[in-house]
């Protein structure tokens, strides 16, 4: 099982800000069909860790395919 840091996640999400990363994780966000998974270990700064396979699955299913689709409706 691999892990990704906040910094690596932000890079994969087109260099988004830390606040945007936080918004993507909120259950009430409306940009994606499902919110971004929460980190498996929360730490200060860029050292929070996400499960790589879980994040990559969300990235392919929701971020890459549905990015901003709900904003136009």
Coordinates of N, CA and C in Angstrom, one line a residue:
X1 N 0.9 -1.2 0.0 CA 0.0 0.0 0.0 C 0.9 1.2 0.0
X2 N 0.6 2.2 -0.9 CA 1.4 3.4 -1.0 C 0.7 4.6 -0.4
X3 N 1.4 5.6 -0.1 CA 0.8 6.8 0.5 C 1.2 8.0 -0.3
X4 N 0.3 9.0 -0.3 CA 0.6 10.3 -0.9 C 0.5 11.4 0.2
X5 N 1.4 12.4 0.1 CA 1.4 13.5 1.0 C 0.5 14.6 0.4
X6 N 0.1 15.5 1.3 CA -0.7 16.7 0.8 C -0.1 17.4 -0.4
X7 N 1.2 17.5 -0.3 CA 1.9 18.2 -1.4 C 1.8 17.4 -2.7
X8 N 1.9 16.1 -2.7 CA 1.8 15.3 -3.9 C 0.3 15.3 -4.4
X9 N -0.6 15.3 -3.5 CA -2.0 15.4 -3.9 C -2.3 16.7 -4.6
X10 N -1.9 17.8 -4.0 CA -2.1 19.1 -4.6 C -1.5 19.2 -6.0
X11 N -0.3 18.6 -6.2 CA 0.3 18.6 -7.5 C -0.5 17.8 -8.5
X12 N -1.1 16.7 -8.1 CA -1.9 15.9 -9.0 C -3.2 16.6 -9.3
X13 N -3.7 17.5 -8.4 CA -4.9 18.3 -8.6 C -4.6 19.6 -9.2
X14 N -3.7 19.7 -10.1 CA -3.3 20.9 -10.8 C -2.9 22.0 -9.9
X15 N -2.0 21.7 -8.9 CA -1.4 22.7 -8.0 C -2.5 23.5 -7.3
X16 N -3.5 22.8 -6.8 CA -4.6 23.6 -6.1 C -4.1 24.0 -4.7
X17 N -4.7 25.0 -4.1 CA -4.3 25.5 -2.8 C -4.8 24.5 -1.7
X18 N -4.2 24.7 -0.5 CA -4.6 23.9 0.6 C -6.1 24.1 1.0
X19 N -6.6 25.3 0.8 CA -8.0 25.5 1.1 C -8.9 24.8 0.1
X20 N -8.5 24.8 -1.2 CA -9.3 24.0 -2.2 C -9.3 22.6 -1.9
X21 N -8.1 22.0 -1.5 CA -8.0 20.6 -1.1 C -9.0 20.3 0.0
X22 N -9.1 21.2 1.0 CA -10.0 21.0 2.1 C -11.5 21.0 1.6
X23 N -11.8 22.0 0.7 CA -13.2 22.1 0.2 C -13.6 20.8 -0.6
X24 N -12.6 20.2 -1.3 CA -12.9 19.0 -2.1 C -13.3 17.8 -1.1
X25 N -12.9 17.9 0.1 CA -13.1 16.8 1.1 C -14.4 16.9 1.8
X26 N -15.1 18.1 1.7 CA -16.3 18.3 2.5 C -17.5 17.5 2.0
X27 N -18.2 16.9 2.9 CA -19.4 16.1 2.4 C -20.4 17.0 1.7
X28 N -20.5 18.3 1.9 CA -21.5 19.1 1.3 C -21.0 19.8 0.0
X29 N -19.8 19.5 -0.4 CA -19.3 20.1 -1.6 C -20.1 19.7 -2.8
X30 N -20.3 20.6 -3.8 CA -21.1 20.3 -4.9 C -20.4 20.2 -6.3
X31 N -19.1 20.2 -6.2 CA -18.3 20.1 -7.5 C -18.2 18.7 -8.1
X32 N -18.2 17.7 -7.2 CA -18.0 16.3 -7.6 C -19.1 15.5 -7.0
X33 N -19.4 14.4 -7.7 CA -20.5 13.5 -7.3 C -20.1 12.9 -5.9
X34 N -18.9 12.7 -5.6 CA -18.4 12.2 -4.3 C -17.3 13.1 -3.8
X35 N -17.2 13.4 -2.5 CA -16.1 14.2 -2.0 C -14.8 13.4 -2.1
X36 N -13.7 14.2 -2.1 CA -12.4 13.5 -2.1 C -12.2 12.8 -0.7
X37 N -11.6 11.6 -0.8 CA -11.4 10.8 0.5 C -10.6 11.6 1.5
X38 N -10.9 11.4 2.8 CA -10.1 12.0 3.8 C -8.7 11.4 4.0
X39 N -7.8 12.1 4.5 CA -6.4 11.4 4.7 C -6.6 10.3 5.8
X40 N -5.7 9.3 5.6 CA -5.7 8.3 6.6 C -4.9 8.7 7.9
X41 N -4.1 9.7 7.7 CA -3.3 10.2 8.9 C -3.3 11.7 8.7
X42 N -3.8 12.5 9.6 CA -3.8 13.9 9.5 C -2.7 14.5 10.3
X43 N -1.9 15.4 9.7 CA -0.8 16.0 10.4 C -0.8 17.5 9.9
X44 N 0.0 18.3 10.6 CA 0.1 19.7 10.2 C 0.9 19.8 8.9
X45 N 0.6 20.8 8.1 CA 1.4 21.1 6.9 C 1.2 20.1 5.8
X46 N 2.2 19.7 5.1 CA 2.1 18.9 4.0 C 2.4 17.4 4.3
X47 N 2.3 17.1 5.6 CA 2.6 15.7 6.0 C 1.4 14.8 6.2
X48 N 0.2 15.2 5.9 CA -0.9 14.3 6.0 C -0.8 13.2 5.0
X49 N -1.3 12.1 5.2 CA -1.1 10.9 4.3 C -2.4 10.4 3.8
X50 N -2.5 10.2 2.5 CA -3.7 9.5 1.9 C -3.3 8.2 1.3
X51 N -4.2 7.3 1.3 CA -4.0 6.0 0.7 C -3.9 6.2 -0.8
X52 N -2.9 5.8 -1.5 CA -2.7 6.1 -2.9 C -3.7 5.5 -3.8
X53 N -4.1 4.2 -3.5 CA -5.0 3.6 -4.4 C -6.4 4.2 -4.2
X54 N -6.8 4.5 -3.0 CA -8.1 5.1 -2.8 C -8.2 6.5 -3.5
X55 N -7.1 7.3 -3.3 CA -7.1 8.6 -3.9 C -7.1 8.5 -5.5
X56 N -6.3 7.6 -6.0 CA -6.3 7.5 -7.5 C -7.6 7.0 -8.0
X57 N -8.3 6.2 -7.3 CA -9.7 5.8 -7.8 C -10.6 7.0 -7.8
X58 N -10.6 7.8 -6.8 CA -11.4 9.0 -6.7 C -11.0 10.0 -7.9
X59 N -9.7 10.1 -8.1 CA -9.2 11.0 -9.1 C -9.7 10.6 -10.5
X60 N -9.7 9.3 -10.8 CA -10.1 8.8 -12.1 C -11.7 8.9 -12.2
X61 N -12.4 8.5 -11.2 CA -13.8 8.5 -11.3 C -14.5 9.8 -11.2
X62 N -14.0 10.7 -10.4 CA -14.7 12.0 -10.1 C -14.0 13.2 -10.6
X63 N -12.7 13.4 -10.3 CA -12.0 14.6 -10.6 C -11.8 14.7 -12.1
X64 N -11.2 13.7 -12.7 CA -10.9 13.7 -14.2 C -12.1 13.7 -15.1
X65 N -13.1 12.9 -14.7 CA -14.3 12.7 -15.5 C -15.4 13.8 -15.3
X66 N -15.6 14.2 -14.1 CA -16.7 15.1 -13.7 C -16.3 16.5 -13.3
X67 N -15.1 16.9 -13.5 CA -14.6 18.1 -13.0 C -15.5 19.3 -13.4
X68 N -16.0 19.9 -12.4 CA -16.8 21.1 -12.5 C -18.1 20.9 -13.3
X69 N -18.6 19.7 -13.4 CA -19.8 19.4 -14.2 C -21.0 19.9 -13.5
X70 N -21.0 20.0 -12.2 CA -22.2 20.4 -11.5 C -22.3 21.9 -11.4
X71 N -21.3 22.7 -11.8 CA -21.4 24.1 -11.8 C -22.3 24.6 -12.9
X72 N -22.4 23.9 -14.0 CA -23.2 24.4 -15.1 C -24.6 24.1 -15.0
X73 N -25.0 23.3 -14.0 CA -26.5 23.0 -13.9 C -27.2 24.0 -12.9

